[in-house]
Coordinates of C-alpha atoms and ligand atoms in Angstrom, one line a residue:
Chain A
M1 CA 4.0 93.4 -30.6
K2 CA 1.5 94.0 -33.2
A3 CA -0.8 96.7 -34.5
L4 CA -4.5 96.7 -34.5
V5 CA -5.5 98.3 -38.6
L6 CA -9.3 98.8 -39.6
D7 CA -9.4 99.5 -43.2
D8 CA -13.1 100.8 -43.8
I9 CA -14.8 98.8 -41.9
A10 CA -19.1 99.0 -42.2
R11 CA -21.9 97.0 -40.8
S12 CA -25.6 97.2 -41.4
F13 CA -28.4 95.9 -39.3
G14 CA -31.6 95.5 -41.6
G15 CA -30.0 98.0 -44.4
L16 CA -29.4 100.4 -41.8
P17 CA -25.9 101.3 -41.6
A18 CA -24.4 101.3 -38.0
V19 CA -21.0 101.6 -38.6
D20 CA -20.0 103.2 -42.2
G21 CA -16.4 102.9 -43.7
V22 CA -14.4 103.1 -40.4
S23 CA -10.5 103.7 -40.8
L24 CA -8.0 103.1 -37.8
T25 CA -4.9 102.2 -36.8
A26 CA -4.0 101.1 -33.0
P27 CA -0.2 100.7 -32.8
A28 CA 1.5 98.5 -30.1
G29 CA 2.2 99.8 -27.1
R30 CA -0.4 102.9 -27.3
I31 CA -3.7 103.8 -25.7
T32 CA -5.6 104.9 -29.0
G33 CA -9.2 106.5 -28.2
L34 CA -12.2 105.9 -29.8
I35 CA -15.0 108.3 -28.6
G36 CA -18.4 109.5 -29.9
P37 CA -22.1 109.9 -28.5
N38 CA -24.5 107.2 -27.5
G39 CA -25.4 104.9 -30.7
A40 CA -22.3 106.3 -32.5
G41 CA -21.1 102.7 -33.5
K42 CA -18.4 102.2 -31.2
T43 CA -19.4 98.8 -29.6
T44 CA -20.6 97.4 -33.1
V45 CA -16.8 98.4 -34.2
V46 CA -15.4 96.4 -31.3
N47 CA -18.2 93.3 -32.2
M48 CA -16.4 93.1 -35.8
I49 CA -12.7 93.2 -34.3
T50 CA -13.4 90.2 -32.3
G51 CA -15.5 88.3 -34.7
L52 CA -18.9 88.4 -32.9
L53 CA -20.3 90.2 -35.8
K54 CA -19.1 89.8 -39.6
V55 CA -18.4 93.0 -41.6
T56 CA -20.3 94.0 -44.5
R57 CA -17.4 95.5 -45.9
G58 CA -13.8 96.2 -45.4
R59 CA -10.6 94.4 -43.6
I60 CA -9.3 94.2 -40.4
L61 CA -5.9 93.4 -39.6
V62 CA -4.1 91.9 -36.5
G63 CA -0.2 92.6 -37.3
D64 CA 0.4 91.4 -40.7
E65 CA -2.5 88.8 -40.5
D66 CA -5.8 89.4 -42.0
V67 CA -8.6 88.4 -39.6
T68 CA -11.4 90.1 -41.3
E69 CA -13.3 86.4 -42.0
A70 CA -11.8 84.8 -38.7
D71 CA -14.5 83.7 -36.0
A72 CA -14.4 84.7 -32.4
P73 CA -12.5 81.8 -30.7
M74 CA -10.0 82.1 -33.5
L75 CA -9.2 86.0 -32.5
A76 CA -9.2 85.2 -29.0
R77 CA -6.7 82.4 -29.5
A78 CA -4.8 85.4 -31.6
G79 CA -4.5 87.3 -28.8
V80 CA -7.6 89.8 -29.4
A81 CA -9.2 90.5 -25.5
R82 CA -11.7 92.6 -24.6
T83 CA -13.8 93.9 -22.0
F84 CA -18.0 94.5 -22.5
Q85 CA -19.5 97.5 -21.8
N86 CA -22.3 95.4 -20.2
I87 CA -20.4 93.5 -18.3
R88 CA -20.6 89.9 -18.9
L89 CA -19.4 87.6 -15.9
I90 CA -20.4 84.2 -14.6
G91 CA -22.5 85.7 -11.3
D92 CA -22.3 82.5 -9.6
A93 CA -18.7 81.9 -10.0
S94 CA -16.0 82.8 -7.4
V95 CA -14.1 86.4 -8.6
L96 CA -11.2 83.8 -8.9
D97 CA -12.7 81.6 -11.2
N98 CA -13.9 84.2 -13.6
V99 CA -10.4 85.4 -13.5
V100 CA -9.2 81.9 -14.4
A101 CA -11.5 81.2 -17.2
G102 CA -9.4 84.1 -19.0
F103 CA -6.2 81.7 -19.2
H104 CA -8.0 79.5 -21.6
R105 CA -6.2 79.8 -24.4
H106 CA -3.0 79.3 -22.7
E107 CA -4.0 75.9 -21.3
K108 CA -2.2 73.2 -22.3
V109 CA -3.1 70.2 -20.7
G110 CA -5.5 67.7 -22.9
T111 CA -8.8 66.9 -22.7
L112 CA -8.5 63.4 -21.6
A113 CA -6.3 64.3 -18.7
N114 CA -8.5 66.9 -17.6
L115 CA -11.3 64.2 -17.8
L116 CA -9.0 61.6 -15.6
G117 CA -8.4 64.6 -13.0
L118 CA -4.4 63.8 -13.6
P119 CA -1.7 65.1 -12.0
S120 CA -1.1 67.3 -14.9
A121 CA -4.5 68.5 -15.0
V122 CA -4.5 69.8 -11.4
R123 CA -1.2 71.1 -11.4
E124 CA -1.8 73.4 -14.4
R125 CA -5.3 74.4 -12.2
R126 CA -3.5 75.7 -9.5
E127 CA -0.7 77.4 -11.7
L128 CA -3.8 79.4 -13.2
E129 CA -4.7 80.2 -10.0
N130 CA -2.1 81.2 -8.8
K131 CA -1.3 83.8 -11.9
A132 CA -5.0 84.9 -11.2
S133 CA -4.0 85.7 -7.9
A134 CA -1.6 87.5 -8.7
L135 CA -3.8 89.8 -11.0
L136 CA -6.0 90.0 -8.0
E137 CA -3.4 91.3 -6.2
R138 CA -2.7 93.9 -8.6
F139 CA -6.2 95.0 -8.7
G140 CA -6.4 95.0 -4.9
M141 CA -9.0 92.5 -4.5
T142 CA -7.2 89.5 -3.3
G143 CA -9.9 89.9 -0.4
L144 CA -12.7 89.0 -2.5
A145 CA -11.5 85.9 -4.3
K146 CA -13.9 83.7 -2.9
H147 CA -16.9 86.0 -3.3
P148 CA -19.4 85.3 -6.7
A149 CA -18.9 87.9 -8.8
G150 CA -22.4 89.0 -9.2
S151 CA -22.1 89.6 -5.5
L152 CA -19.6 92.6 -6.0
S153 CA -20.2 96.2 -7.0
Y154 CA -20.2 97.6 -10.2
G155 CA -16.8 99.2 -9.8
H156 CA -15.2 95.3 -8.7
Q157 CA -17.4 93.8 -11.3
R158 CA -15.6 96.1 -13.8
R159 CA -12.1 95.2 -13.0
I160 CA -12.9 91.4 -12.8
E161 CA -13.9 92.1 -16.6
M162 CA -10.3 93.9 -16.8
M163 CA -8.4 91.0 -15.3
R164 CA -10.2 88.3 -17.6
A165 CA -9.2 89.9 -20.3
L166 CA -5.2 91.1 -18.9
A167 CA -5.3 86.9 -17.9
M168 CA -5.6 86.4 -22.0
D169 CA -1.7 88.2 -22.1
P170 CA -3.5 90.0 -25.3
A171 CA -1.7 91.5 -28.1
V172 CA -4.8 94.0 -28.7
L173 CA -7.0 94.6 -25.7
L174 CA -10.3 96.7 -26.7
L175 CA -12.0 98.2 -23.8
D176 CA -15.7 98.9 -24.4
E177 CA -16.3 101.7 -21.7
P178 CA -14.2 100.2 -18.9
V179 CA -14.7 102.9 -16.6
A180 CA -18.5 103.5 -17.1
G181 CA -20.1 104.3 -13.4
M182 CA -16.9 104.4 -11.5
N183 CA -16.0 107.4 -9.9
D184 CA -12.9 109.6 -10.4
T185 CA -11.0 108.0 -8.2
E186 CA -11.8 104.4 -9.1
A187 CA -11.0 105.4 -12.8
H188 CA -8.2 106.5 -11.9
S189 CA -6.5 103.8 -10.6
L190 CA -7.4 101.8 -13.6
A191 CA -6.2 104.7 -15.7
D192 CA -2.8 103.8 -14.4
I193 CA -3.2 100.3 -14.8
F194 CA -4.0 100.6 -18.6
R195 CA -1.0 102.7 -18.8
S196 CA 1.3 100.1 -17.3
V197 CA -0.7 97.3 -19.9
A198 CA 0.5 99.6 -23.1
Q199 CA 4.2 100.1 -21.8
Q200 CA 4.1 96.1 -22.1
G201 CA 3.7 96.5 -25.5
V202 CA 0.5 96.1 -26.1
A203 CA -2.1 97.4 -28.5
I204 CA -5.2 99.1 -26.8
L205 CA -8.2 100.6 -28.0
L206 CA -10.3 102.5 -25.4
I207 CA -13.5 103.5 -26.0
E208 CA -15.3 105.7 -24.1
H209 CA -18.0 108.2 -23.8
N210 CA -16.6 110.6 -20.8
M211 CA -14.1 112.8 -23.4
R212 CA -12.1 114.0 -20.3
F213 CA -11.2 110.5 -19.4
V214 CA -10.0 109.7 -22.8
M215 CA -8.0 112.8 -23.3
S216 CA -5.8 112.4 -20.3
L217 CA -4.8 108.9 -21.4
C218 CA -4.4 109.1 -24.9
Q219 CA -2.2 110.4 -27.8
H220 CA -4.3 110.0 -30.7
I221 CA -8.0 109.6 -30.6
Y222 CA -10.5 108.9 -33.2
V223 CA -13.8 110.7 -33.1
L224 CA -16.9 108.5 -34.3
A225 CA -20.3 109.6 -34.9
S226 CA -23.2 108.2 -36.6
G227 CA -21.1 105.3 -38.2
Q228 CA -18.7 107.5 -39.5
L229 CA -15.3 108.7 -38.3
I230 CA -15.7 112.7 -38.1
A231 CA -12.4 113.6 -36.7
E232 CA -9.2 112.2 -35.5
G233 CA -6.3 113.5 -33.7
D234 CA -4.4 114.2 -30.4
P235 CA -6.9 115.4 -27.6
D236 CA -6.3 119.2 -28.2
A237 CA -7.0 119.1 -31.7
V238 CA -10.2 117.0 -31.2
G239 CA -11.3 118.7 -28.5
Q240 CA -11.3 121.8 -30.3
N241 CA -12.6 120.5 -33.4
P242 CA -16.2 122.1 -34.0
K243 CA -17.6 119.2 -35.7
V244 CA -17.0 116.9 -32.7
I245 CA -18.2 119.6 -30.3
E246 CA -21.4 119.2 -32.8
A247 CA -21.5 116.0 -32.8
Y248 CA -21.4 115.6 -28.9
L249 CA -23.7 119.2 -28.0
G250 CA -26.4 117.5 -30.6
A251 CA -26.7 114.2 -28.9
Chain B
M1 CA -28.5 44.9 8.9
M2 CA -28.3 42.1 6.4
S3 CA -31.9 41.8 6.1
F4 CA -32.1 45.7 5.6
F5 CA -30.0 45.4 2.7
N6 CA -31.8 42.4 1.2
S7 CA -35.1 43.5 1.2
Y8 CA -33.5 47.0 -0.2
T9 CA -31.4 45.9 -2.7
P10 CA -33.7 46.1 -5.6
L11 CA -34.6 49.6 -4.7
L12 CA -30.6 50.6 -4.0
E13 CA -29.7 49.1 -7.4
L14 CA -32.6 51.6 -9.2
A15 CA -31.2 54.5 -7.3
L16 CA -27.7 53.4 -8.7
F17 CA -28.9 53.1 -11.8
N18 CA -30.9 56.0 -12.0
A19 CA -27.7 58.4 -10.5
L20 CA -25.8 56.9 -13.9
L21 CA -28.6 58.5 -16.0
A22 CA -29.0 61.6 -14.1
F23 CA -25.1 62.1 -14.5
S24 CA -25.6 61.6 -18.3
Q25 CA -28.5 64.2 -18.1
Y26 CA -26.4 66.4 -15.8
V27 CA -23.3 66.2 -18.3
V28 CA -24.9 67.8 -21.1
L29 CA -27.0 70.4 -19.0
R30 CA -23.9 71.5 -16.9
A31 CA -22.6 72.2 -20.9
G32 CA -25.9 74.2 -21.8
V33 CA -26.7 71.4 -24.6
F34 CA -30.5 70.7 -24.3
S35 CA -30.6 67.0 -25.0
L36 CA -33.1 64.6 -24.3
G37 CA -30.9 61.9 -25.5
T38 CA -30.0 60.0 -22.4
A39 CA -33.0 57.5 -22.9
A40 CA -31.7 56.8 -26.2
F41 CA -28.4 56.4 -25.2
A42 CA -29.4 54.2 -22.6
A43 CA -31.4 51.8 -24.8
L44 CA -28.6 51.3 -27.2
G45 CA -26.8 50.3 -24.1
A46 CA -29.2 48.0 -22.5
Y47 CA -29.9 46.3 -25.8
A48 CA -26.0 46.0 -27.1
A49 CA -25.5 44.3 -23.3
A50 CA -28.5 42.1 -23.5
I51 CA -27.8 41.0 -27.0
M52 CA -24.1 40.3 -26.5
V53 CA -24.9 37.8 -23.6
T54 CA -28.2 36.3 -24.9
K55 CA -27.6 35.9 -28.5
L56 CA -23.9 35.9 -29.0
G57 CA -23.0 34.1 -25.8
M58 CA -20.4 36.8 -25.2
P59 CA -18.9 37.0 -21.5
A60 CA -20.5 40.1 -19.6
W61 CA -17.4 42.7 -19.4
L62 CA -17.5 42.4 -23.3
G63 CA -21.1 43.3 -23.1
L64 CA -20.4 46.2 -21.0
I65 CA -17.7 47.1 -23.2
A66 CA -20.2 47.2 -26.1
A67 CA -22.5 49.1 -23.9
V68 CA -20.5 51.7 -23.3
G69 CA -18.4 51.7 -27.1
L70 CA -22.0 52.0 -28.5
G71 CA -23.4 55.2 -26.3
T72 CA -20.2 56.9 -26.8
V73 CA -20.4 56.1 -30.8
A74 CA -23.8 57.5 -30.9
G75 CA -23.4 60.5 -28.7
A76 CA -20.2 61.4 -31.0
L77 CA -22.6 61.2 -34.1
V78 CA -25.6 63.1 -32.8
A79 CA -23.5 65.7 -31.7
V80 CA -22.3 66.5 -35.5
P81 CA -25.3 67.4 -37.1
L82 CA -26.6 69.0 -33.7
A83 CA -23.5 71.5 -33.5
R84 CA -25.6 74.5 -35.0
L85 CA -28.8 74.0 -32.8
R86 CA -29.5 75.4 -29.3
G87 CA -32.1 75.2 -26.7
V88 CA -35.7 73.9 -27.9
F89 CA -34.2 72.7 -31.3
Q90 CA -31.8 70.7 -29.6
A91 CA -34.3 69.2 -27.3
L92 CA -36.4 68.3 -30.4
A93 CA -33.7 66.9 -32.2
T94 CA -32.6 64.6 -29.3
L95 CA -36.3 63.5 -28.5
A96 CA -36.5 62.5 -32.2
L97 CA -33.3 60.2 -31.2
V98 CA -35.1 59.0 -28.6
Q99 CA -38.4 57.9 -30.6
I100 CA -36.2 56.6 -33.6
V101 CA -34.2 54.4 -30.9
L102 CA -37.6 53.3 -29.5
S103 CA -38.8 52.0 -33.3
I104 CA -35.7 50.3 -33.9
T105 CA -36.5 48.2 -30.3
L106 CA -40.0 47.6 -30.8
N107 CA -39.6 47.0 -34.7
W108 CA -36.3 45.0 -35.4
V109 CA -37.8 41.7 -33.8
D110 CA -35.2 39.6 -35.0
V111 CA -32.9 41.1 -32.8
T112 CA -34.3 43.1 -30.0
E113 CA -37.5 40.4 -29.9
G114 CA -39.9 43.7 -30.0
A115 CA -42.1 44.8 -27.9
L116 CA -41.9 41.7 -25.3
G117 CA -38.1 43.1 -24.6
I118 CA -35.4 40.5 -23.8
N119 CA -35.9 38.1 -20.9
S120 CA -33.6 35.7 -18.9
I121 CA -30.4 37.9 -19.4
P122 CA -28.2 36.6 -15.9
K123 CA -27.8 38.8 -13.4
T124 CA -23.8 39.3 -13.5
I125 CA -24.2 42.5 -11.7
G126 CA -25.1 43.1 -8.1
L127 CA -25.4 46.0 -5.8
F128 CA -21.6 46.5 -5.5
G129 CA -21.1 46.3 -9.0
M130 CA -23.6 49.1 -9.5
F131 CA -22.3 51.1 -6.6
C132 CA -18.3 50.9 -8.2
A133 CA -19.7 52.4 -11.4
V134 CA -21.2 55.2 -9.8
A135 CA -18.3 55.8 -7.9
V136 CA -16.1 55.8 -11.2
V137 CA -18.5 58.2 -12.6
T138 CA -18.9 60.4 -9.6
Y139 CA -14.9 60.5 -9.7
L140 CA -14.9 61.4 -13.1
M141 CA -17.6 64.1 -13.5
S142 CA -15.7 66.0 -10.2
A143 CA -12.2 65.6 -11.5
M144 CA -13.6 67.2 -15.0
G145 CA -15.8 69.8 -12.9
S146 CA -12.7 71.3 -11.4
T147 CA -10.4 71.4 -14.4
S148 CA -10.3 73.3 -17.7
I149 CA -13.1 71.2 -18.9
G150 CA -15.9 72.3 -16.3
R151 CA -15.1 75.4 -16.5
A152 CA -15.5 76.0 -20.4
F153 CA -18.8 74.0 -19.9
D154 CA -20.0 76.4 -17.1
I155 CA -19.2 79.9 -19.4
I156 CA -20.6 78.1 -22.4
R157 CA -23.8 77.5 -20.2
E158 CA -24.1 80.9 -19.0
D159 CA -23.1 83.4 -21.6
E160 CA -22.1 81.8 -25.2
T161 CA -20.7 85.4 -26.1
V162 CA -18.3 85.2 -23.9
A163 CA -17.2 81.8 -24.0
V164 CA -16.2 82.5 -27.6
S165 CA -14.8 85.7 -27.0
L166 CA -12.2 84.0 -24.6
G167 CA -11.3 81.6 -27.1
I168 CA -13.7 78.3 -26.0
S169 CA -14.7 76.2 -28.7
V170 CA -18.1 75.7 -28.7
P171 CA -18.7 73.0 -30.7
K172 CA -15.8 70.9 -29.4
H173 CA -17.3 71.3 -26.1
H174 CA -20.5 70.3 -26.9
M175 CA -19.1 66.8 -28.9
I176 CA -17.2 66.0 -25.4
A177 CA -20.5 66.8 -23.4
F178 CA -22.6 64.5 -26.0
I179 CA -19.8 61.6 -26.1
L180 CA -19.5 61.5 -22.1
S181 CA -23.5 61.6 -22.1
G182 CA -23.8 59.1 -24.4
A183 CA -20.9 56.6 -22.6
I184 CA -22.4 57.3 -19.2
A185 CA -25.9 56.6 -20.3
G186 CA -24.9 53.3 -22.7
L187 CA -23.1 52.4 -19.0
A188 CA -26.2 52.4 -17.5
G189 CA -27.9 50.7 -20.0
G190 CA -25.8 47.6 -19.7
L191 CA -25.2 47.4 -16.0
H192 CA -29.5 47.5 -16.0
A193 CA -29.4 44.9 -18.4
Y194 CA -27.3 42.8 -16.2
T195 CA -29.2 43.5 -13.1
S196 CA -33.0 43.3 -13.8
Y197 CA -33.1 39.8 -15.8
S198 CA -35.4 41.6 -18.3
I199 CA -35.7 44.5 -20.7
T200 CA -38.2 46.0 -22.9
P201 CA -38.2 49.1 -25.2
N202 CA -40.9 51.0 -23.4
E203 CA -38.8 51.4 -20.4
Y204 CA -36.5 53.7 -22.2
G205 CA -38.9 56.0 -23.5
F206 CA -40.9 59.2 -22.6
N207 CA -41.1 58.4 -18.9
M208 CA -37.5 57.6 -18.4
L209 CA -36.7 61.1 -20.4
V210 CA -39.1 63.1 -17.9
M211 CA -37.9 61.6 -15.1
V212 CA -34.1 61.7 -15.6
L213 CA -34.8 65.2 -16.7
A214 CA -36.4 65.9 -13.2
M215 CA -33.6 64.7 -11.1
V216 CA -31.1 66.9 -12.4
V217 CA -33.6 69.9 -12.3
L218 CA -34.7 69.0 -8.7
G219 CA -30.8 68.1 -7.5
G220 CA -28.6 70.7 -9.6
R221 CA -26.7 71.0 -12.4
V222 CA -23.4 72.7 -11.5
S223 CA -22.1 70.4 -8.4
V224 CA -22.0 66.4 -9.0
W225 CA -24.0 66.0 -5.7
G226 CA -27.3 67.6 -7.8
P227 CA -27.9 64.1 -9.8
I228 CA -26.9 62.7 -6.8
V229 CA -29.7 64.0 -4.7
G230 CA -31.9 64.1 -7.4
A231 CA -31.4 60.3 -8.0
V232 CA -32.0 59.5 -4.4
V233 CA -35.1 61.5 -3.7
L234 CA -37.0 60.6 -6.7
T235 CA -36.3 56.9 -6.5
A236 CA -37.3 57.0 -2.9
L237 CA -40.4 59.2 -3.3
P238 CA -42.5 56.9 -5.3
E239 CA -41.9 54.5 -2.0
L240 CA -42.7 57.0 1.0
L241 CA -45.7 57.9 -1.3
R242 CA -47.1 54.5 -1.9
G243 CA -49.6 54.8 0.8
L244 CA -51.4 57.7 -1.1
Q245 CA -51.9 55.1 -4.3
E246 CA -53.5 56.7 -6.8
Y247 CA -52.8 60.1 -5.6
R248 CA -49.4 59.8 -5.8
T249 CA -48.3 61.2 -9.1
V250 CA -50.5 64.2 -8.2
V251 CA -48.4 65.0 -4.9
Q252 CA -45.2 63.9 -7.1
G253 CA -45.9 66.1 -9.7
A254 CA -46.9 69.2 -7.3
L255 CA -43.3 68.7 -5.4
L256 CA -41.5 68.7 -8.0
M257 CA -42.9 71.8 -9.3
L258 CA -42.9 73.5 -5.9
S259 CA -39.1 72.4 -5.8
I260 CA -38.7 74.1 -9.0
I261 CA -40.4 77.5 -8.0
F262 CA -38.8 77.9 -4.8
L263 CA -34.8 76.1 -5.6
P264 CA -34.7 76.9 -9.3
R265 CA -31.1 76.0 -9.0
G266 CA -31.9 72.6 -7.7
V267 CA -31.6 71.4 -4.2
A268 CA -28.0 70.5 -4.1
D269 CA -26.5 73.6 -5.8
T270 CA -28.7 76.1 -3.8
L271 CA -27.6 74.3 -0.6
I272 CA -23.7 74.7 -1.7
G273 CA -24.5 78.0 -2.6
T274 CA -25.8 78.9 1.1
L275 CA -23.0 77.5 2.8
R276 CA -20.1 79.1 0.6
R277 CA -22.2 82.6 1.2
R278 CA -22.0 81.9 5.4
R279 CA -18.4 80.7 5.1
I280 CA -17.3 83.9 3.3
T281 CA -19.5 86.3 5.9
L282 CA -18.3 84.4 8.6
A283 CA -14.2 84.9 7.5
S284 CA -14.8 88.4 7.0
T285 CA -16.4 89.2 9.9
K286 CA -13.3 87.5 11.5
A287 CA -11.1 89.5 9.5
K288 CA -12.6 92.5 11.1
A289 CA -12.3 91.3 14.4
V290 CA -8.7 90.9 14.1
T291 CA -8.2 94.5 12.5
I292 CA -9.7 96.0 15.3
Ligands
ADP301 N1 -27.4 93.8 -32.8 C1 -28.0 94.7 -33.5 N2 -29.3 94.6 -34.5 C2 -29.6 95.8 -34.7 N3 -28.9 97.3 -34.6 C3 -28.0 96.9 -34.0 C4 -27.5 96.1 -33.3 N4 -26.3 96.3 -32.9 C5 -26.3 97.6 -32.5 N5 -27.2 98.5 -33.2 C6 -27.3 100.1 -33.7 O1 -25.8 100.0 -34.2 C7 -26.1 101.5 -33.8 C8 -24.4 101.2 -33.3 O2 -24.9 101.3 -31.7 P1 -23.7 100.8 -31.0 O3 -22.6 100.3 -32.0 O4 -23.8 100.0 -29.7 O5 -23.3 102.4 -30.4 P2 -22.1 102.8 -29.1 O6 -21.6 101.7 -28.6 O7 -21.5 104.0 -29.9 O8 -23.3 103.4 -28.1 C9 -27.4 101.8 -32.7 O9 -28.2 102.7 -33.7 C10 -28.0 100.6 -32.6 O10 -29.3 100.6 -32.0
MG302 MG1 -21.3 100.8 -26.9

């Protein structure tokens, strides 16, 4: 069980600050909310946590490990998983193969065994496919296992992103607008899954544009506007905060 | 039947040689590496094999080991400085490698006999040997393709950001791709030296580079059938178009262009994709029929 801690992280692009001093804690076993209007810097925060972007200032901790300088593959192997706001799947590959890809950090069979197609490699592939099938079942997508991911609906593609991230068996899970474009029923069925994942001890950081959805799921919410935190607290406090209301109406 | 084989043996050997070269190109393209180094690796393999037999008096099997070994080492050595390069920069850097190898084979006359090439290499490999080599490489490529390495290659090629976010090491997999490309091309070159009696530097130049690239683009770069289909088509096409004489290259070029425009994923990958879709539709209509 590991918490995610951001300590005053910042990032600018061409001299313009996109994120300017964000500190937050996402405890293990909880869903922590990070909301804010478009362009607030939410995705930039996720990109810094996952090592895709270097911070210009501040520290990032996973558990008691300082991962500020770690690159993306190192962070993935340390158990940080994410979904992408702008859905990034291998469109030609099957749903099953997209989910199997998430297991990469757990693969144990060596390069040579894979290359020679040794029984150990074949066995590992079958095991991963079985685990992926179990995830598909949990998300109600068993019948679509063989379909090319790119041919499916938006809601299904978002779910594949989720499954791929869960396949990593993460300690920290970053969800970048995971229900954007979904209807309420679809969003609710995912919310149940988020809750059960958190219950297993995962630290979830839920990034959302949709305030209502976050408020129904999180005990603690941070609000980002123009790269800075303008409020934090429980859903009620945040919802009534005049600065938050202004940031949302002004956007 | 026998006479058919006899008269077509050189062409079949050429097709199998081309298939090996295409596999060398395929493996890097599949991993998203735009390497043009296949011609250089093949030249190294061919010269290693030829020199081992003609100058050092070694047996052919040792020559083949040297050919594969040299290709492998060259692939690994190239991968290190190229780890940070992508796309067109990889292409330019590996093109430079082809030119370096070409100028070595042309100018290091004491060892390579220069532009005349190495002649009277004993023919120790026949159609059967070539066939076995292609079978082994096809097996390795398909084994690789269905396990962790092939999957990582596909993800890196399609979206490097996703790959690193899943914990896939790009430098490691680019290294594997270069090593395999070098080893397969080295083997191809060595086998070519032992089937064709003579080798010259210019065989392994710009023409080969373009032809090999065309084979994989035409055939497809995901399924293992891609390089095979591409090699067979581009080996047979010049023969089929023989009657057109000087228009041959024009027609060939136009056909290639059309196939790239209409089948950008290559013949084999497009065909496999279509069949898969048809199977899925068929299966789901059947499933519906059952529930009704
Ligand atoms: N790679 C980048 N290069 C330049 N500017 C960027 C880049 N990524 C994000 N930005 C800028 O940073 C700001 C925050 O963007 P982002 O983090 O995507 O916001 P959000 O996810 O909250 O909508 C925006 O003004 C955006 O234009
Ligand atoms: Mg965003």
